[in-house]
PDB file of C-alpha atoms in Angstrom:
ATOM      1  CA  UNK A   1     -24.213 -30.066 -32.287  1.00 78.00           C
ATOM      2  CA  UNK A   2     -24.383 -28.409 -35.536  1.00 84.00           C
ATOM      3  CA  UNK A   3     -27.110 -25.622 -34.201  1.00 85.00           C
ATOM      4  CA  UNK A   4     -23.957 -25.245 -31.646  1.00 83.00           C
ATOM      5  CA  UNK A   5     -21.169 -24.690 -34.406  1.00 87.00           C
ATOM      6  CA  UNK A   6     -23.614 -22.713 -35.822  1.00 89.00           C
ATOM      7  CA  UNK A   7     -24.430 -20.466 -33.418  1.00 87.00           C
ATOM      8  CA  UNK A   8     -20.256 -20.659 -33.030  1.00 86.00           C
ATOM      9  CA  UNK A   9     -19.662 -18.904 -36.380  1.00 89.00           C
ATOM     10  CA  UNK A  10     -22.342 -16.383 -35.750  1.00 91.00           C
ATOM     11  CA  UNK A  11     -21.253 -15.268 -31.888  1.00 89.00           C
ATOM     12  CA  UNK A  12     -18.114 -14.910 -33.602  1.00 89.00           C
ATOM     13  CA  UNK A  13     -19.282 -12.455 -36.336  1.00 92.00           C
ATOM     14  CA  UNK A  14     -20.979 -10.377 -33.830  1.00 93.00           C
ATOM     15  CA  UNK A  15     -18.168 -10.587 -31.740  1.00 93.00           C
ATOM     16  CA  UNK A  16     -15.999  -9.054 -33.973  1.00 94.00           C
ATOM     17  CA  UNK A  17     -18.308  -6.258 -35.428  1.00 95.00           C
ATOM     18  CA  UNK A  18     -19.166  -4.685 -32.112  1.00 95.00           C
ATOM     19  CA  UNK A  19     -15.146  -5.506 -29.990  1.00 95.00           C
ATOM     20  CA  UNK A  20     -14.549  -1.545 -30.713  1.00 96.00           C
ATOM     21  CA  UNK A  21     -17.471  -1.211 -28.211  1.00 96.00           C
ATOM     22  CA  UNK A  22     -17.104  -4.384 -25.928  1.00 96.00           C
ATOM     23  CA  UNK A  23     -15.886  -2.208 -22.655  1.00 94.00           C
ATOM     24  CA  UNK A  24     -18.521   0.775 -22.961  1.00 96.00           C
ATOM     25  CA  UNK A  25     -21.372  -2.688 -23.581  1.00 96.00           C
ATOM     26  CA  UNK A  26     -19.439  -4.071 -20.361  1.00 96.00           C
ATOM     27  CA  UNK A  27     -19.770  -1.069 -18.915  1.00 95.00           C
ATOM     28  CA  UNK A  28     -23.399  -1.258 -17.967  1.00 95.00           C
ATOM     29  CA  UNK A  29     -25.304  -4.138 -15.716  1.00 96.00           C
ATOM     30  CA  UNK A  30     -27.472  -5.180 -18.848  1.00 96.00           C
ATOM     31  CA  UNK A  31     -24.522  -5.662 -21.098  1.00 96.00           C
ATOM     32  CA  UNK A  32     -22.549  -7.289 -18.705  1.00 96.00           C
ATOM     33  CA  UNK A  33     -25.666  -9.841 -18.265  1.00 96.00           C
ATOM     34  CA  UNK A  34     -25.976 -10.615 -22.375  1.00 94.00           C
ATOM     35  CA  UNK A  35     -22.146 -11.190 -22.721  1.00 94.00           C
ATOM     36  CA  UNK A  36     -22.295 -13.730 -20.165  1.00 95.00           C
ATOM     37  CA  UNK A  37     -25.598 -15.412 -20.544  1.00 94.00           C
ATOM     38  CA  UNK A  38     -24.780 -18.012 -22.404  1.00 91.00           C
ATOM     39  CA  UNK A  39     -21.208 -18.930 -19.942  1.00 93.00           C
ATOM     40  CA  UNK A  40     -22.773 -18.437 -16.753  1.00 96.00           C
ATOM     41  CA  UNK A  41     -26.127 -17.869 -14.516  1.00 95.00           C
ATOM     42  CA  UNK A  42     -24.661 -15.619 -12.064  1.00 93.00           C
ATOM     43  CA  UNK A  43     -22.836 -12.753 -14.089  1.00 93.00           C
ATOM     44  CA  UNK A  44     -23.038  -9.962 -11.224  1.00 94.00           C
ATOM     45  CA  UNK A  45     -20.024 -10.509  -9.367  1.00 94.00           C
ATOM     46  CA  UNK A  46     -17.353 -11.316 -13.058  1.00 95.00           C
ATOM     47  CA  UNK A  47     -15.810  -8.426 -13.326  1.00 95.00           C
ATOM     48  CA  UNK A  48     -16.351  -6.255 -16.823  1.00 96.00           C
ATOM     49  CA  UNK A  49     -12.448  -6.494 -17.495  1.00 95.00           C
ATOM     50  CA  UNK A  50     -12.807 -10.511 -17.098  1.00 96.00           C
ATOM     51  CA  UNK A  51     -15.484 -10.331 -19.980  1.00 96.00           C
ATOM     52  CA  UNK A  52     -13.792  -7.850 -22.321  1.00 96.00           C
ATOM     53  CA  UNK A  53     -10.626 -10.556 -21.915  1.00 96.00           C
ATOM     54  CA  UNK A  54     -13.066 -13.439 -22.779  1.00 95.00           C
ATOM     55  CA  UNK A  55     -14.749 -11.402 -25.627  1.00 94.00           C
ATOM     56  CA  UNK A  56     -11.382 -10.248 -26.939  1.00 95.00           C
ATOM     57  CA  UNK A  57     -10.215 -13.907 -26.894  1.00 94.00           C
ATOM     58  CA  UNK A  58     -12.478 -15.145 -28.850  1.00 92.00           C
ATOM     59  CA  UNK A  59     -12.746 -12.369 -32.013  1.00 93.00           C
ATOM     60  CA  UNK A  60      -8.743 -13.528 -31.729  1.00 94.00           C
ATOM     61  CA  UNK A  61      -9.087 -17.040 -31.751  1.00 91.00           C
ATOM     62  CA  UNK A  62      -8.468 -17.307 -36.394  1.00 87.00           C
ATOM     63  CA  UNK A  63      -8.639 -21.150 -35.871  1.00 90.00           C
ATOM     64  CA  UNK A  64     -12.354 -21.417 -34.679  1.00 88.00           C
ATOM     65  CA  UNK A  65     -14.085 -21.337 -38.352  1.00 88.00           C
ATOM     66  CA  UNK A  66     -11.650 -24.041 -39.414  1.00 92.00           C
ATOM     67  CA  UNK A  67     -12.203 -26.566 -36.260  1.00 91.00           C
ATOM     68  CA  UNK A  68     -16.070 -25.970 -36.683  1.00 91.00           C
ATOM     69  CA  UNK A  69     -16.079 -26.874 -40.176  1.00 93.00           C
ATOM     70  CA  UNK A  70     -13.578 -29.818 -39.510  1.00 94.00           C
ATOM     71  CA  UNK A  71     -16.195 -30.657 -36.871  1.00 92.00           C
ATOM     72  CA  UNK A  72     -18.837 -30.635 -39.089  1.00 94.00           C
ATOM     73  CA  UNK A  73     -17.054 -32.911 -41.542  1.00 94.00           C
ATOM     74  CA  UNK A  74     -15.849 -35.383 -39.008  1.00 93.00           C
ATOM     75  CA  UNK A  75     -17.862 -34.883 -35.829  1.00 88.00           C
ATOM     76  CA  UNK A  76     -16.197 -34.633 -32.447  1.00 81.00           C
ATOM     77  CA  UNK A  77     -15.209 -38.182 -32.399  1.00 85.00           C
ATOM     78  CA  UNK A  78     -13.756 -39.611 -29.184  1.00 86.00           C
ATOM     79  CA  UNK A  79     -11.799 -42.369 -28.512  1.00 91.00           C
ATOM     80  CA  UNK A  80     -12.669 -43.254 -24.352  1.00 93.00           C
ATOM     81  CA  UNK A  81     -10.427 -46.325 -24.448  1.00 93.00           C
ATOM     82  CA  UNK A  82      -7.521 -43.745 -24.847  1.00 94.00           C
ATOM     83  CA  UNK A  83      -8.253 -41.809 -21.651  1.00 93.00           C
ATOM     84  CA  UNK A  84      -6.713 -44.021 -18.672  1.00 92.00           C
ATOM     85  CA  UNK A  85      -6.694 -41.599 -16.347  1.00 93.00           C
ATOM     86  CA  UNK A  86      -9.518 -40.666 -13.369  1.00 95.00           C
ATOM     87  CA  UNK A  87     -11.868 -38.586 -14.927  1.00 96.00           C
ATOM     88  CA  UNK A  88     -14.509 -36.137 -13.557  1.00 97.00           C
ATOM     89  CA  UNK A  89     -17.093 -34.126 -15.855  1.00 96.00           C
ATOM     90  CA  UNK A  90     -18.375 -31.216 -14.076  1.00 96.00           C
ATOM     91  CA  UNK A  91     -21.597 -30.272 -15.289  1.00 96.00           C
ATOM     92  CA  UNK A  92     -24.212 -27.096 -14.976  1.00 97.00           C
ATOM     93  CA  UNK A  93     -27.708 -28.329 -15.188  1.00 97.00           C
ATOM     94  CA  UNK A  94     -28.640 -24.548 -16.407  1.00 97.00           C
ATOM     95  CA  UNK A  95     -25.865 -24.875 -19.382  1.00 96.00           C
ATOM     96  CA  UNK A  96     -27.621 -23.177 -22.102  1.00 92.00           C
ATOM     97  CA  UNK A  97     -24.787 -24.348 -24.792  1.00 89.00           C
ATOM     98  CA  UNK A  98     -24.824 -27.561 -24.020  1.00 90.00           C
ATOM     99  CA  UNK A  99     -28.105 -28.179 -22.078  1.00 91.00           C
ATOM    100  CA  UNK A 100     -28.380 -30.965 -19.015  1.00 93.00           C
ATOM    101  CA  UNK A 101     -29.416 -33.933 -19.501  1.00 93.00           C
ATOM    102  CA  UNK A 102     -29.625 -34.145 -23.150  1.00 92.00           C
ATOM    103  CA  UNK A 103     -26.159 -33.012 -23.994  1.00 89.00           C
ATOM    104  CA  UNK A 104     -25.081 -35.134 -21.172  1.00 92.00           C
ATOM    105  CA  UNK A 105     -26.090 -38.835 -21.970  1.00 92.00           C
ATOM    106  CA  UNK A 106     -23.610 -39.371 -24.889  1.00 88.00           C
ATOM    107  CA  UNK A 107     -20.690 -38.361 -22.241  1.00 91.00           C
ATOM    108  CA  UNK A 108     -22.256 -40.512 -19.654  1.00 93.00           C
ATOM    109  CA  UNK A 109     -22.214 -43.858 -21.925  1.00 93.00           C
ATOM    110  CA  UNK A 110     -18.911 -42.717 -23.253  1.00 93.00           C
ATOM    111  CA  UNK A 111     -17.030 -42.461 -20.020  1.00 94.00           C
ATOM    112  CA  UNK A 112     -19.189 -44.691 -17.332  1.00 93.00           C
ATOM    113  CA  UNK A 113     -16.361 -44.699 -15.268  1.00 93.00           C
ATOM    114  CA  UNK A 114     -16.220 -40.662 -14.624  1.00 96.00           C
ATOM    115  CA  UNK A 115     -16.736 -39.065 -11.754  1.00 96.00           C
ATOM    116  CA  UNK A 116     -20.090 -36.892 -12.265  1.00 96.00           C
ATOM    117  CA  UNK A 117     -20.574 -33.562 -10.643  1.00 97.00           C
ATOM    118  CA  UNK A 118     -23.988 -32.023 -11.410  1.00 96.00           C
ATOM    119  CA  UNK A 119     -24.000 -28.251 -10.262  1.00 97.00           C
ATOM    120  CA  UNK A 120     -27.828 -27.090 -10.142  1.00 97.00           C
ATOM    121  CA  UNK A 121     -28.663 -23.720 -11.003  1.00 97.00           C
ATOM    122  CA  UNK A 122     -24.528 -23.661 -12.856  1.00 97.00           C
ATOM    123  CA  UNK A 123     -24.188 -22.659 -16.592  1.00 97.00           C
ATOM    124  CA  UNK A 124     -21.943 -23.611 -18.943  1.00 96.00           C
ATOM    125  CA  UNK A 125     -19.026 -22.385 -17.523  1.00 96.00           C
ATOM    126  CA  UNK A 126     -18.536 -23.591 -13.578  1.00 97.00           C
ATOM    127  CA  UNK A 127     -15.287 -21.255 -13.379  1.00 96.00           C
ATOM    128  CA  UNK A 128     -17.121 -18.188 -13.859  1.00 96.00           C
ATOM    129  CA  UNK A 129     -20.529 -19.019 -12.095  1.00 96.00           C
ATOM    130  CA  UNK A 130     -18.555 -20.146  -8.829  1.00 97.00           C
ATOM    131  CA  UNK A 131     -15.025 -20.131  -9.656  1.00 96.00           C
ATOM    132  CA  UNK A 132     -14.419 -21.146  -5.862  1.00 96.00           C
ATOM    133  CA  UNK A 133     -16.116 -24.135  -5.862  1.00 97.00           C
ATOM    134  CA  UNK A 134     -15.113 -24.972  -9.237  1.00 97.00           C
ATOM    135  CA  UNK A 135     -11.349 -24.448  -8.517  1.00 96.00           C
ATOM    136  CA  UNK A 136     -11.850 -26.563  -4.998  1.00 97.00           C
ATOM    137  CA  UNK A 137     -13.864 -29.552  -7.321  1.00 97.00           C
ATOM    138  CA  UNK A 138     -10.516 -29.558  -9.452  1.00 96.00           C
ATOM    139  CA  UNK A 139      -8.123 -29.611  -6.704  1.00 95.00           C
ATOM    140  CA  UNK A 140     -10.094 -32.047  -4.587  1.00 94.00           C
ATOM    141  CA  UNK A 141     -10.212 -34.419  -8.002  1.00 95.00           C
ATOM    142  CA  UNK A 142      -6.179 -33.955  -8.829  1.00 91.00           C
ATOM    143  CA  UNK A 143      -4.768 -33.798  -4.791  1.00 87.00           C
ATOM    144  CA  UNK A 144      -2.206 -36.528  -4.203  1.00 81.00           C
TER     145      UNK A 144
END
C-alpha cells in the first residue's frame, strides 16, 4: 500500500501541473484513455466533461498529502467488529490500483461475512466501467 500512496502523491503532482490543459488532453480518444486507465477498463463511452470533473476533483482535494502520510504512519487500520451492518465489496478483477486477488484477501478475512461481487474484465472503479450495473448491484444490496 505504500507503492499506492506513493503513486497517490505523484498522480497528484501531475495532476496539478498539466489541469490548465486537462479538457484539450480530454479532448482526444488517447487522452481520454490515459486519464482513465487506472479507474476503469472501458473509458470510450465516460464522457470527457465526466473526466475533467474527476481530474479537477482531485488537484482540489488539499487534504490528500496529509491522509497519505497519516496512512503511512498508522496504516489503514480497520476495526470489522464495528461494522454491523450487511456488507457487500464490489470488486474489478482488472483493478490496476488495487489488483484482484492480492489486494483482496486482507478484505476477505477481515469481513467473512460480506457479500462478494467479483466483476471480470471491471477496473477499479465499477461506477465508471458499467455505472448501470454498478448502480443496480447497490440498489439490489440496500432495497427494503
Amino acid at each position: 500500500y505504500l507503492q499506492t500512496l506513493a503513486h497517490f502523491d505523484t498522480m497528484q503532482e501531475q495532476l496539478e501541473r498539466v489541469a490548465p490543459h486537462a479538457e484539450a488532453i480530454l479532448a482526444t480518444p488517447s487522452g481520454r484513455r490515459r486519464a482513465a486507465e487506472l479507474m476503469a477498463e472501458r473509458w470510450e463511452h465516460i464522457p470527457p466533461d465526466l473526466l475533467a470533473h474527476l481530474w479537477h476533483g482531485a488537484v482540489a482535494c488539499q487534504g490528500m498529502r496529509e491522509l497519505n502520510d497519516h496512512a503511512r504512519r498508522n496504516g489503514w487500520p480497520l476495526d470489522p467488529e464495528r461494522i454491523t451492518c450487511p456488507l457487500r465489496i464490489v470488486w474489478g478483477t482488472a483493478d490496476r490500483l488495487l489488483p484482484w486477488p492480492r489486494a483482496a484477501e486482507r478484505y476477505r478475512a477481515l469481513f467473512p461475512q460480506a457479500d462478494w461481487v467479483e466483476l471480470d474484465g471491471v477496473g477499479h472503479g465499477p461506477q465508471l466501467d458499467v455505472p448501470l450495473l454498478a448502480s443496480q448491484l447497490i440498489l439490489g444490496f440496500t432495497a427494503p
